[in-house]
Short mmCIF file of C-alpha atoms in Angstrom, two decimals:
data_model
loop_
_atom_site.label_atom_id
_atom_site.label_comp_id
_atom_site.label_asym_id
_atom_site.label_seq_id
_atom_site.Cartn_x
_atom_site.Cartn_y
_atom_site.Cartn_z
CA MET A 178 34.67 -36.70 19.69
CA VAL A 179 34.21 -33.49 21.78
CA LYS A 180 36.00 -31.53 19.23
CA ARG A 181 33.59 -32.92 16.51
CA ILE A 182 30.47 -31.57 18.67
CA VAL A 183 32.03 -28.34 19.02
CA ALA A 184 32.75 -27.93 15.66
CA ILE A 185 29.18 -28.82 14.75
CA GLY A 186 27.93 -26.37 17.38
CA PHE A 187 29.83 -23.61 15.87
CA ILE A 188 28.64 -24.36 12.57
CA TRP A 189 25.09 -24.23 14.06
CA THR A 190 25.82 -20.86 15.57
CA CYS A 191 27.13 -19.23 12.59
CA THR A 192 24.06 -20.63 10.78
CA ALA A 193 21.61 -19.07 13.28
CA ILE A 194 23.40 -15.74 13.22
CA ALA A 195 22.81 -15.77 9.11
CA TRP A 196 19.36 -16.75 9.71
CA ALA A 197 18.66 -13.86 12.22
CA ILE A 198 20.19 -11.45 10.10
CA LEU A 199 17.92 -12.88 7.00
CA GLY A 200 14.80 -12.60 8.84
CA SER A 201 15.57 -9.16 9.88
CA THR A 202 16.01 -8.32 6.53
CA ILE A 203 12.77 -9.62 5.34
CA PHE A 204 10.99 -7.94 8.09
CA TYR A 205 12.62 -4.72 7.04
CA ARG A 206 11.90 -4.85 3.69
CA THR A 207 8.30 -5.79 4.48
CA TYR A 208 7.22 -3.13 7.22
CA SER A 209 9.45 -0.27 6.18
CA SER A 210 8.05 -0.06 2.55
CA ASP A 211 4.51 -0.33 3.97
CA THR A 212 4.54 2.33 6.50
CA GLN A 213 6.51 4.74 3.83
CA GLN A 214 4.74 4.21 0.79
CA LEU A 215 2.77 0.78 -0.13
CA LYS A 216 -0.35 1.10 2.13
CA ALA A 217 -0.55 4.76 0.99
CA ARG A 218 -0.48 3.73 -2.49
CA VAL A 219 -3.21 1.10 -2.03
CA ALA A 220 -5.49 3.46 -0.31
CA SER A 221 -4.87 6.26 -2.98
CA SER A 222 -5.77 3.98 -5.57
CA TRP A 223 -8.70 2.04 -3.76
CA GLY A 224 -9.77 3.90 -0.69
CA THR A 225 -9.68 3.90 2.64
CA SER A 226 -11.46 1.94 5.46
CA GLN A 227 -15.29 3.28 5.46
CA GLU A 228 -17.71 4.19 8.43
CA GLN A 229 -21.36 4.93 7.31
CA THR A 230 -23.49 7.11 9.66
CA PRO A 231 -27.10 7.59 9.23
CA PRO A 232 -28.58 10.64 7.31
CA ALA A 233 -29.63 13.69 8.92
CA ALA A 234 -32.71 15.70 8.20
CA GLY A 235 -34.30 18.86 9.22
CA TYR A 236 -35.37 22.34 8.29
CA GLU A 237 -35.02 25.73 9.08
CA ILE A 238 -37.62 27.86 11.30
CA VAL A 239 -37.76 31.42 10.63
CA SER A 240 -39.23 33.86 13.11
CA HIS A 241 -39.55 37.66 13.25
CA ARG A 242 -39.91 39.88 16.38
CA GLN A 243 -39.54 43.81 17.01
CA VAL A 244 -36.67 44.92 19.19
CA PRO A 245 -36.84 48.59 20.32
CA GLY A 246 -33.48 50.47 19.86
CA THR A 247 -32.16 53.98 18.66
CA LYS A 248 -30.90 55.42 15.79
CA ASP A 249 -29.23 58.68 15.98
CA GLY A 250 -30.91 59.31 19.32
CA VAL A 251 -34.24 58.76 17.85
CA PRO A 252 -36.08 55.67 19.22
CA VAL A 253 -36.69 53.11 16.30
CA ILE A 254 -38.17 49.58 16.17
CA ARG A 255 -35.96 47.26 14.57
CA ASP A 256 -37.08 43.85 12.91
CA VAL A 257 -34.80 40.88 14.01
CA VAL A 258 -34.96 37.71 12.05
CA ASP A 259 -34.49 34.46 14.25
CA ARG A 260 -33.29 31.44 12.41
CA THR A 261 -33.25 27.94 14.09
CA TRP A 262 -32.80 24.56 12.92
CA SER A 263 -35.19 21.83 13.77
CA SER A 264 -33.90 18.32 13.40
CA LEU A 265 -36.20 15.41 12.57
CA PRO A 266 -35.46 12.01 14.28
CA ILE A 267 -35.24 8.66 12.22
CA GLN A 268 -38.31 6.83 13.06
CA LYS A 269 -37.06 3.53 11.39
CA SER A 270 -34.18 2.34 9.50
CA ARG A 271 -33.79 -0.77 7.28
CA VAL A 272 -30.17 -0.80 6.08
CA ASN A 273 -28.33 -3.15 3.79
CA ALA A 274 -24.61 -3.68 2.65
CA ALA A 275 -22.99 -6.60 0.52
CA LEU A 276 -19.26 -6.74 0.62
CA TRP A 277 -17.21 -8.40 -1.73
CA LEU A 278 -13.49 -9.26 -0.71
CA ASP A 279 -10.94 -8.24 -3.51
CA TYR A 280 -7.30 -8.54 -2.11
CA ARG A 281 -4.58 -6.40 -3.55
CA ARG A 282 -0.98 -6.82 -3.42
CA LYS A 283 1.78 -4.38 -2.79
CA GLY A 284 5.72 -5.64 -2.28
CA LEU A 285 5.47 -8.46 0.54
CA LEU A 286 2.08 -7.54 1.97
CA TRP A 287 -1.54 -8.49 0.70
CA TYR A 288 -4.14 -6.19 1.72
CA SER A 289 -7.99 -6.79 2.29
CA THR A 290 -9.59 -4.36 0.08
CA TYR A 291 -13.21 -4.91 -0.54
CA GLN A 292 -16.18 -3.47 -2.74
CA VAL A 293 -19.42 -2.60 -1.08
CA ASP A 294 -22.91 -1.87 -2.18
CA PHE A 295 -24.82 0.26 0.27
CA SER A 296 -28.45 1.02 0.50
CA GLY A 297 -30.48 2.17 3.06
CA ALA A 298 -34.43 3.30 3.80
CA TYR A 299 -35.07 5.86 6.56
CA ASP A 300 -38.31 7.04 7.78
CA PHE A 301 -38.65 10.59 8.90
CA ALA A 302 -41.88 12.63 9.65
CA ASN A 303 -42.79 16.38 9.58
CA PRO A 304 -43.97 17.21 12.74
CA SER A 305 -45.24 20.78 11.90
CA ASP A 306 -48.85 21.98 11.24
CA GLN A 307 -47.27 23.71 8.18
CA PRO A 308 -45.37 22.59 4.89
CA GLN A 309 -41.56 22.73 5.39
CA GLN A 310 -38.55 22.44 3.12
CA VAL A 311 -36.60 19.75 4.80
CA THR A 312 -33.16 19.01 3.90
CA PHE A 313 -31.58 15.65 3.87
CA LYS A 314 -27.98 15.01 4.55
CA LEU A 315 -25.94 11.81 3.93
CA LYS A 316 -22.46 11.94 5.05
CA LEU A 317 -20.45 9.85 2.99
CA PRO A 318 -18.33 7.10 4.84
CA ALA A 319 -14.87 8.03 3.71
CA GLU A 320 -13.31 11.34 2.08
CA GLN A 321 -10.70 9.00 0.12
CA ALA A 322 -12.94 6.78 -1.71
CA VAL A 323 -14.99 6.68 -4.99
CA TYR A 324 -19.00 6.41 -5.22
CA ASP A 325 -20.79 5.25 -8.16
CA ASN A 326 -24.08 5.30 -8.86
CA LEU A 327 -24.83 7.63 -5.77
CA SER A 328 -28.63 8.34 -5.40
CA LEU A 329 -30.95 9.95 -2.62
CA ALA A 330 -34.89 9.29 -3.09
CA VAL A 331 -37.81 10.31 -1.03
CA ASN A 332 -41.08 8.32 -1.23
CA ASP A 333 -39.26 6.72 -4.51
CA VAL A 334 -39.08 9.93 -6.20
CA PRO A 335 -35.22 10.72 -7.05
CA LEU A 336 -33.55 14.07 -5.74
CA ALA A 337 -31.38 16.39 -7.10
CA ILE A 338 -27.98 15.92 -5.39
CA ALA A 339 -25.85 18.48 -4.36
CA ASN A 340 -22.14 17.86 -2.40
CA GLU A 341 -21.45 19.84 0.28
CA LYS A 342 -17.75 18.92 1.56
CA ASN A 343 -18.02 15.00 2.33
CA GLU A 344 -21.82 15.19 2.35
CA ALA A 345 -24.83 14.46 -0.36
CA VAL A 346 -27.39 16.81 0.12
CA ALA A 347 -30.85 17.19 -1.25
CA THR A 348 -34.05 19.19 -0.18
CA VAL A 349 -37.82 18.32 -0.59
CA ALA A 350 -41.25 19.84 0.42
CA LEU A 351 -43.17 18.04 2.88
CA GLN A 352 -46.47 18.34 3.78
CA PRO A 353 -47.77 18.54 7.44
CA HIS A 354 -47.41 15.57 9.44
CA GLN A 355 -46.16 13.89 6.42
CA THR A 356 -44.00 10.78 6.37
CA ALA A 357 -40.83 10.75 4.29
CA GLU A 358 -38.96 7.59 3.53
CA LEU A 359 -35.34 8.53 2.13
CA LYS A 360 -33.75 5.93 0.28
CA ALA A 361 -29.86 6.41 -0.08
CA GLY A 362 -27.43 3.99 -2.19
CA TYR A 363 -24.10 3.86 -3.43
CA HIS A 364 -21.45 1.77 -4.81
CA SER A 365 -17.79 2.07 -3.21
CA GLN A 366 -14.65 0.40 -2.28
CA GLY A 367 -12.63 0.49 0.86
CA LEU A 368 -9.78 -1.23 2.70
CA ASP A 369 -9.40 -3.38 5.79
CA ASN A 370 -12.84 -2.64 7.85
CA TRP A 371 -16.15 -1.57 6.99
CA ASN A 372 -18.21 0.29 9.90
CA TYR A 373 -21.68 1.65 10.83
CA SER A 374 -21.98 4.28 13.46
CA PHE A 375 -24.90 5.45 14.91
CA GLY A 376 -23.59 8.59 15.78
CA ASP A 377 -21.23 10.42 18.25
CA GLY A 378 -21.23 9.34 21.82
CA VAL A 379 -24.14 7.40 23.38
CA THR A 380 -27.12 7.41 20.72
CA GLN A 381 -30.47 5.93 20.85
CA VAL A 382 -31.73 4.07 18.06
CA LYS A 383 -35.37 2.86 17.40
CA ASP A 384 -36.46 -0.03 14.88
CA PHE A 385 -33.05 -0.55 13.49
CA GLN A 386 -32.33 -3.43 10.94
CA LEU A 387 -28.72 -3.96 9.47
CA HIS A 388 -28.21 -6.72 6.91
CA VAL A 389 -24.76 -7.48 5.62
CA THR A 390 -23.85 -10.19 3.31
CA THR A 391 -20.26 -11.09 2.40
CA ASN A 392 -18.63 -13.19 -0.07
CA PHE A 393 -15.68 -14.47 2.42
CA PRO A 394 -15.92 -17.65 4.62
CA SER A 395 -14.56 -15.80 7.89
CA PHE A 396 -14.89 -12.44 9.33
CA ASP A 397 -13.93 -10.84 12.59
CA LEU A 398 -15.24 -8.03 14.73
CA PRO A 399 -13.21 -4.83 15.58
CA GLU A 400 -12.91 -3.67 18.95
CA ASN A 401 -16.05 -1.71 20.48
CA THR A 402 -18.30 -3.37 18.05
CA LEU A 403 -21.68 -4.73 18.24
CA SER A 404 -21.97 -8.70 17.54
CA PRO A 405 -24.87 -9.63 15.03
CA THR A 406 -28.01 -10.73 16.55
CA GLU A 407 -28.44 -13.31 13.73
CA GLU A 408 -25.50 -15.14 11.97
CA HIS A 409 -26.16 -17.61 8.79
CA LYS A 410 -23.09 -19.24 6.68
CA GLY A 411 -23.95 -19.94 3.38
CA PRO A 412 -21.94 -21.66 0.72
CA ASN A 413 -20.04 -18.38 -0.53
CA GLY A 414 -20.10 -16.49 2.75
CA TRP A 415 -21.95 -15.11 5.73
CA ASP A 416 -25.72 -13.45 6.02
CA LEU A 417 -25.19 -11.27 9.11
CA ALA A 418 -28.20 -9.05 10.77
CA TRP A 419 -28.14 -6.63 13.60
CA ASN A 420 -32.11 -6.06 14.64
CA TYR A 421 -32.90 -3.68 17.36
CA LYS A 422 -36.57 -2.34 18.53
CA SER A 423 -34.94 0.26 20.97
CA LEU A 424 -31.25 0.49 21.37
CA VAL A 425 -29.16 2.77 23.46
CA SER A 426 -25.39 2.48 22.80
CA GLY A 427 -21.94 4.13 22.07
CA TYR A 428 -20.70 0.98 20.07
CA ARG A 429 -21.02 0.71 16.37
CA VAL A 430 -21.32 -2.12 13.85
CA GLY A 431 -18.30 -3.30 12.31
CA ILE A 432 -16.76 -5.98 10.35
CA ALA A 433 -12.94 -6.78 10.10
CA LEU A 434 -12.25 -8.27 6.67
CA PRO A 435 -10.07 -11.68 6.85
CA GLN A 436 -6.27 -11.17 6.09
CA LYS A 437 -4.58 -13.15 3.91
CA LEU A 438 -1.44 -15.18 4.40
CA GLN A 439 1.22 -12.67 4.49
CA PRO A 440 4.32 -13.73 2.34
CA GLY A 441 6.62 -11.29 3.74
CA PRO A 442 6.06 -11.78 7.70
CA LEU A 443 5.42 -15.52 6.88
CA ALA A 444 9.08 -15.90 5.27
CA GLY A 445 10.54 -13.72 8.24
CA ARG A 446 9.03 -15.82 11.24
CA ILE A 447 10.18 -19.17 9.32
CA SER A 448 13.66 -17.69 8.99
CA TYR A 449 13.64 -17.03 12.66
CA PHE A 450 12.58 -20.46 13.56
CA ALA A 451 15.14 -21.97 11.12
CA PRO A 452 17.91 -22.68 13.84
CA VAL A 453 15.50 -24.95 15.80
CA SER A 454 14.70 -27.03 12.88
CA LEU A 455 18.41 -27.28 12.06
CA LEU A 456 19.12 -28.17 15.71
CA PHE A 457 16.79 -30.98 15.56
CA PHE A 458 17.98 -32.45 12.19
CA PHE A 459 21.85 -32.06 13.24
CA PHE A 460 21.11 -34.10 16.67
CA VAL A 461 19.13 -36.91 14.58
CA LEU A 462 21.98 -37.08 11.90
CA PHE A 463 24.80 -37.03 14.98
CA VAL A 464 22.98 -39.92 16.73
CA MET A 465 22.37 -41.96 13.44
CA THR A 466 25.80 -41.63 12.06
CA THR A 467 27.35 -42.57 15.77
CA VAL A 468 25.08 -45.50 16.18
CA ARG A 469 25.95 -46.68 12.66
CA GLY A 470 29.61 -45.81 12.59
CA ILE A 471 29.58 -43.67 9.98
CA GLU A 472 32.23 -40.78 9.91
CA LEU A 473 30.95 -37.44 8.86
CA HIS A 474 33.37 -34.35 9.25
CA PRO A 475 32.33 -31.14 10.37
CA MET A 476 32.54 -29.64 6.70
CA ASN A 477 29.96 -32.31 5.69
CA TYR A 478 27.36 -30.67 8.46
CA PHE A 479 28.53 -27.20 7.05
CA PHE A 480 27.39 -27.98 3.63
CA LEU A 481 24.15 -29.62 5.05
CA ALA A 482 23.54 -26.43 7.02
CA CYS A 483 24.11 -24.44 3.80
CA ALA A 484 21.32 -26.93 2.12
CA PHE A 485 19.00 -25.68 4.94
CA PHE A 486 19.72 -22.00 4.56
CA SER A 487 19.45 -22.22 0.69
CA PHE A 488 15.62 -22.85 1.62
CA HIS A 489 15.05 -19.87 3.56
CA LEU A 490 17.40 -17.43 1.24
CA LEU A 491 15.37 -18.42 -1.82
CA MET A 492 12.16 -18.28 -0.50
CA ALA A 493 13.01 -14.72 0.81
CA TYR A 494 13.05 -13.33 -2.68
CA LEU A 495 11.04 -15.92 -4.38
CA VAL A 496 7.88 -14.71 -2.75
CA ASP A 497 8.29 -11.42 -4.42
CA HIS A 498 7.38 -13.11 -7.66
CA ILE A 499 5.07 -16.11 -7.07
CA SER A 500 2.66 -17.29 -4.82
CA ILE A 501 3.89 -18.26 -1.15
CA HIS A 502 2.73 -21.87 -1.67
CA ILE A 503 4.47 -22.47 -4.78
CA ALA A 504 7.61 -20.59 -3.72
CA PHE A 505 7.40 -23.07 -0.74
CA VAL A 506 7.06 -26.10 -2.87
CA VAL A 507 9.95 -25.08 -5.11
CA CYS A 508 12.38 -23.94 -2.04
CA SER A 509 11.64 -27.42 -0.30
CA ALA A 510 12.38 -29.64 -3.35
CA ILE A 511 15.62 -27.59 -4.02
CA SER A 512 16.80 -27.74 -0.51
CA ILE A 513 16.20 -31.40 -0.24
CA PHE A 514 17.67 -32.08 -3.72
CA LEU A 515 20.94 -30.69 -2.33
CA LEU A 516 21.15 -32.46 0.71
CA VAL A 517 20.48 -35.81 -0.57
CA SER A 518 22.53 -35.51 -3.64
CA TYR A 519 25.54 -34.51 -1.48
CA LEU A 520 25.18 -37.20 1.19
CA ARG A 521 24.80 -40.09 -1.26
CA LEU A 522 28.22 -39.19 -2.75
CA VAL A 523 29.87 -39.17 0.79
CA ALA A 524 31.16 -43.08 1.50
CA GLY A 525 28.70 -45.33 2.61
CA MET A 526 25.98 -43.12 2.92
CA ARG A 527 23.74 -44.03 0.17
CA ARG A 528 20.98 -45.44 2.68
CA ALA A 529 21.54 -42.69 5.04
CA ALA A 530 21.12 -40.13 2.30
CA LEU A 531 17.40 -41.24 2.50
CA GLU A 532 16.91 -41.31 5.92
CA ALA A 533 18.67 -37.73 6.05
CA GLY A 534 16.26 -36.69 3.44
CA LEU A 535 13.37 -37.89 5.34
CA ALA A 536 14.64 -35.85 8.70
CA GLN A 537 15.17 -32.72 6.63
CA PHE A 538 11.39 -33.19 4.87
CA VAL A 539 10.15 -33.45 8.88
CA PHE A 540 12.50 -30.85 10.48
CA LEU A 541 12.69 -28.34 7.69
CA VAL A 542 9.65 -28.68 5.61
CA LEU A 543 6.74 -29.97 8.03
CA PHE A 544 7.92 -27.79 10.83
CA SER A 545 8.15 -24.69 8.41
CA TYR A 546 4.78 -25.25 6.75
CA ALA A 547 3.18 -25.42 10.58
CA PHE A 548 3.56 -21.77 10.20
CA PHE A 549 0.65 -21.57 7.66
CA PHE A 550 -1.56 -22.54 10.15
CA GLU A 551 -1.86 -19.50 12.70
CA GLY A 552 -2.51 -20.57 16.17
CA PHE A 553 -1.43 -23.99 15.64
CA THR A 554 2.32 -23.54 14.93
CA GLY A 555 3.60 -24.17 18.56
CA LEU A 556 1.30 -27.19 19.11
CA ALA A 557 2.33 -28.82 15.77
CA ILE A 558 6.25 -28.17 16.33
CA THR A 559 5.94 -29.52 20.08
CA ILE A 560 4.19 -32.59 18.99
CA GLY A 561 7.15 -33.29 16.31
CA ALA A 562 9.72 -32.68 18.68
CA ILE A 563 8.21 -35.00 21.24
CA LEU A 564 7.74 -37.80 18.56
CA THR A 565 11.39 -37.15 17.36
CA LEU A 566 12.65 -37.55 20.84
CA PHE A 567 10.54 -41.06 21.18
CA ILE A 568 11.97 -42.49 18.41
CA ALA A 569 15.34 -41.39 19.35
CA MET A 570 15.28 -42.68 22.73
CA GLN A 571 13.71 -46.20 21.40
CA THR A 572 16.23 -46.86 18.53
CA THR A 573 19.16 -45.94 20.98
CA ALA A 574 18.17 -47.27 24.30
CA ARG A 575 20.38 -50.45 23.94
CA ILE A 576 23.34 -48.58 22.65
CA GLN A 577 26.46 -48.18 24.84
CA TRP A 578 27.47 -44.67 24.62
CA ALA A 579 30.47 -45.17 26.46
CA GLU A 580 32.04 -47.51 24.08
CA LYS A 581 30.87 -45.07 21.02
CA PHE A 582 32.56 -42.49 22.53
CA ALA A 583 35.74 -44.37 23.44
CA THR A 584 36.28 -45.68 19.99
CA ARG A 585 35.83 -42.36 18.11
#
């Protein structure tokens, strides 16, 4: 009996090492490709994360002054032109953004790509007693992005736009003390996060309203971002608002788009956990066969371990080609079929084969499926382990183990 237990333990240890190698291989395939190629390819074709800032407006003040000097030893009066820039503060902001989540997959990872419709209306005023040529500048949220239907308009009059590096620039004449409503808009696309920043450092914002709608059921807030002042969940997503009468803050507004279940990391974590599943299964099978007097050679345990390992090996490469959920079902069915069809051929194992198949379903399939529920995996596995212990204790409470070990 002791030799049999040692042999089973050796088989479990070898299988655990194989699972560790398989899990490491999956993570290497996932993250080495991501850092070198895949995310850069997604960003190059779709765009990077975006951070929109408010537009800037201002005008140039030109003044002349006489400066005495000398030229060839002769006193002269030179005319010096001074140019200063006068910035116009934003008096009111009404900003809207609609986000559509549109996942893209590269290799073993899904990327949270999105489309965004941005529009904003900003009030500026000419404080001068004279007409001024006011220049409006809208900094685009990302250099590596595509902007469709980019527009600037002042008091509903479209402006001719010039591009200067990463800015859309337009100029319009404003009369003395005239208020101008600048409207800006575009359609673009990005990756992972969408942000709205008030400016560098601590900034004062007056009469600000930002309204964001989404088509996804959940979202997160990145670090150092402001929480929405209003949240409403609709049938197709969220309706979020940030409303401030007078805000002084160094934080920004940000939305982190939900991450899809990642096939590569999920398959890797399941592989790393597989030795625990096999240990529970071997324990239940050993107790069941010992109580019933069924002979199982360590070679039988070896083939059963191979049936377990086939689940993870097949899933590691099947998730490259089909949905992780479909791959999970296919791998589960094949692994259970291998185990049950094998045990039913072992003498006296027809009934035990069904019970072993049920045990495999619990410890392999259900335990592995717990990894699909982020944050509940440990709790689900702990509950399953406690229930297993309870059943084993109840069914073996009257067994005389000394006699069993003495006769085997």
